[in-house]
């Protein structure tokens, strides 16, 4: 494996071999940093919810607090699902399939992966998927 990647200075180069050791190290570092940020935010949310568990005597305050809590928990649930997608991307990195479209087997593209590191479909395959989804949703 290549040396440790600095996410703030590393530049992806489209002219290099696709998914070379440096690119794999970059995406591994990016995915792990993203996962660590989510886990940190989740711990902060749990701490915040524990502090906010005070019983509010005013019904409006209690309702507002419960609404805030529900929104926070929904956001955390979305983050939990995102962690499983990040873990799946890390697994694909280990298997050597990361960066390749699950539908066509073609490279997804560095710009798309940089913008959405958990992507499993190329832009073209994703657009086809969304068009099919829209057709079935409209029926």
Tab-separated table of C-alpha atoms in Angstrom:
chain	number	residue	atom	x	y	z
A	1	UNK	CA	0.000	0.000	0.000
A	2	UNK	CA	1.156	3.503	-0.690
A	3	UNK	CA	2.077	6.091	1.900
A	4	UNK	CA	-0.530	7.881	4.045
A	5	UNK	CA	-2.711	10.207	1.980
A	6	UNK	CA	-3.364	13.812	3.001
A	7	UNK	CA	-6.952	14.462	1.894
A	8	UNK	CA	-6.454	18.232	1.915
A	9	UNK	CA	-3.614	18.189	-0.625
A	10	UNK	CA	-4.028	14.999	-2.685
A	11	UNK	CA	-5.150	15.626	-6.269
A	12	UNK	CA	-6.805	12.900	-8.323
A	13	UNK	CA	-5.244	12.578	-11.756
A	14	UNK	CA	-7.464	11.305	-14.587
A	15	UNK	CA	-4.339	10.489	-16.635
A	16	UNK	CA	-3.112	7.839	-14.196
A	17	UNK	CA	-4.122	4.197	-14.275
A	18	UNK	CA	-7.643	3.898	-12.868
A	19	UNK	CA	-7.780	2.755	-9.222
A	20	UNK	CA	-4.025	2.655	-8.770
A	21	UNK	CA	-2.583	2.296	-5.247
A	22	UNK	CA	-2.636	6.054	-4.543
A	23	UNK	CA	-6.237	6.425	-5.677
A	24	UNK	CA	-7.307	3.423	-3.592
A	25	UNK	CA	-5.494	4.888	-0.567
A	26	UNK	CA	-7.151	8.271	-1.182
A	27	UNK	CA	-10.662	6.810	-1.351
A	28	UNK	CA	-10.019	4.571	1.671
A	29	UNK	CA	-8.881	7.635	3.662
A	30	UNK	CA	-11.859	9.666	2.409
A	31	UNK	CA	-14.375	6.942	3.294
A	32	UNK	CA	-12.838	6.355	6.734
A	33	UNK	CA	-12.774	10.097	7.486
A	34	UNK	CA	-16.440	10.378	6.448
A	35	UNK	CA	-17.378	7.402	8.624
A	36	UNK	CA	-15.450	8.808	11.598
A	37	UNK	CA	-17.214	12.178	11.198
A	38	UNK	CA	-20.611	10.467	11.206
A	39	UNK	CA	-19.728	8.398	14.286
A	40	UNK	CA	-18.469	11.513	16.086
A	41	UNK	CA	-21.683	13.372	15.256
A	42	UNK	CA	-23.728	10.402	16.487
A	43	UNK	CA	-21.883	10.427	19.827
A	44	UNK	CA	-22.500	14.177	20.126
A	45	UNK	CA	-26.200	13.630	19.386
A	46	UNK	CA	-26.467	10.945	22.057
A	47	UNK	CA	-24.757	13.219	24.572
A	48	UNK	CA	-27.076	16.075	23.598
A	49	UNK	CA	-30.196	13.891	23.860
A	50	UNK	CA	-29.091	12.657	27.289
A	51	UNK	CA	-28.695	16.254	28.466
A	52	UNK	CA	-32.055	17.275	26.977
A	53	UNK	CA	-34.001	14.484	28.656
A	54	UNK	CA	-35.202	16.939	31.289
A	55	UNK	CA	-38.944	16.886	31.826
A	56	UNK	CA	-40.420	20.162	30.593
A	57	UNK	CA	-43.353	21.371	32.714
A	58	UNK	CA	-44.772	23.411	29.812
A	59	UNK	CA	-46.639	21.310	27.212
A	60	UNK	CA	-45.449	23.487	24.318
A	61	UNK	CA	-41.815	23.151	25.438
A	62	UNK	CA	-42.222	19.393	25.811
A	63	UNK	CA	-43.816	19.069	22.353
A	64	UNK	CA	-41.086	21.180	20.790
A	65	UNK	CA	-38.411	19.115	22.516
A	66	UNK	CA	-40.006	15.839	21.359
A	67	UNK	CA	-40.238	17.118	17.779
A	68	UNK	CA	-36.571	18.116	17.851
A	69	UNK	CA	-35.679	14.713	19.274
A	70	UNK	CA	-37.643	12.885	16.543
A	71	UNK	CA	-35.962	14.919	13.794
A	72	UNK	CA	-32.555	14.241	15.323
A	73	UNK	CA	-33.232	10.497	15.559
A	74	UNK	CA	-34.429	10.356	11.926
A	75	UNK	CA	-31.245	12.105	10.834
A	76	UNK	CA	-29.172	9.608	12.839
A	77	UNK	CA	-31.046	6.709	11.232
A	78	UNK	CA	-30.146	8.070	7.773
A	79	UNK	CA	-26.536	8.372	8.940
A	80	UNK	CA	-26.630	4.742	10.180
A	81	UNK	CA	-27.717	3.620	6.708
A	82	UNK	CA	-24.951	5.750	5.208
A	83	UNK	CA	-22.371	4.007	7.408
A	84	UNK	CA	-23.452	0.648	5.984
A	85	UNK	CA	-22.927	2.050	2.464
A	86	UNK	CA	-19.495	3.345	3.477
A	87	UNK	CA	-18.631	-0.077	4.923
A	88	UNK	CA	-19.760	-1.708	1.669
A	89	UNK	CA	-17.531	0.692	-0.309
A	90	UNK	CA	-14.577	-0.166	1.957
A	91	UNK	CA	-15.329	-3.857	1.369
A	92	UNK	CA	-15.289	-3.256	-2.410
A	93	UNK	CA	-11.904	-1.541	-1.975
A	94	UNK	CA	-10.621	-4.665	-0.223
A	95	UNK	CA	-12.046	-6.886	-2.978
A	96	UNK	CA	-10.684	-4.744	-5.814
A	97	UNK	CA	-14.126	-3.931	-7.257
A	98	UNK	CA	-14.370	-0.375	-5.917
A	99	UNK	CA	-14.794	2.274	-8.599
A	100	UNK	CA	-16.353	-0.048	-11.155
A	101	UNK	CA	-20.037	0.089	-12.122
A	102	UNK	CA	-22.045	-2.812	-10.701
A	103	UNK	CA	-24.198	-2.844	-13.832
A	104	UNK	CA	-21.659	-2.485	-16.651
A	105	UNK	CA	-18.292	-3.250	-15.035
A	106	UNK	CA	-16.895	-0.031	-16.515
A	107	UNK	CA	-14.974	2.513	-14.400
A	108	UNK	CA	-17.336	4.918	-12.629
A	109	UNK	CA	-14.972	7.865	-13.000
A	110	UNK	CA	-12.799	9.708	-10.506
A	111	UNK	CA	-14.855	12.916	-10.457
A	112	UNK	CA	-18.065	11.024	-9.650
A	113	UNK	CA	-16.329	8.944	-6.986
A	114	UNK	CA	-14.762	12.034	-5.457
A	115	UNK	CA	-18.187	13.694	-5.262
A	116	UNK	CA	-19.998	10.499	-4.142
A	117	UNK	CA	-17.455	7.969	-2.796
A	118	UNK	CA	-20.177	5.375	-2.150
A	119	UNK	CA	-21.373	5.366	-5.786
A	120	UNK	CA	-21.903	1.914	-7.259
A	121	UNK	CA	-23.158	2.937	-10.698
A	122	UNK	CA	-21.659	5.031	-13.483
A	123	UNK	CA	-23.519	8.225	-14.332
A	124	UNK	CA	-25.100	6.573	-17.385
A	125	UNK	CA	-26.232	3.499	-15.422
A	126	UNK	CA	-27.544	5.718	-12.610
A	127	UNK	CA	-29.537	7.803	-15.095
A	128	UNK	CA	-31.035	4.621	-16.631
A	129	UNK	CA	-31.910	3.387	-13.145
A	130	UNK	CA	-33.596	6.692	-12.258
A	131	UNK	CA	-35.555	6.753	-15.543
A	132	UNK	CA	-36.844	3.208	-14.891
A	133	UNK	CA	-37.686	4.164	-11.320
A	134	UNK	CA	-39.612	7.232	-12.535
A	135	UNK	CA	-41.582	5.181	-15.080
A	136	UNK	CA	-42.650	2.651	-12.463
A	137	UNK	CA	-43.418	5.367	-9.916
A	138	UNK	CA	-45.625	7.254	-12.397
A	139	UNK	CA	-47.744	4.200	-13.237
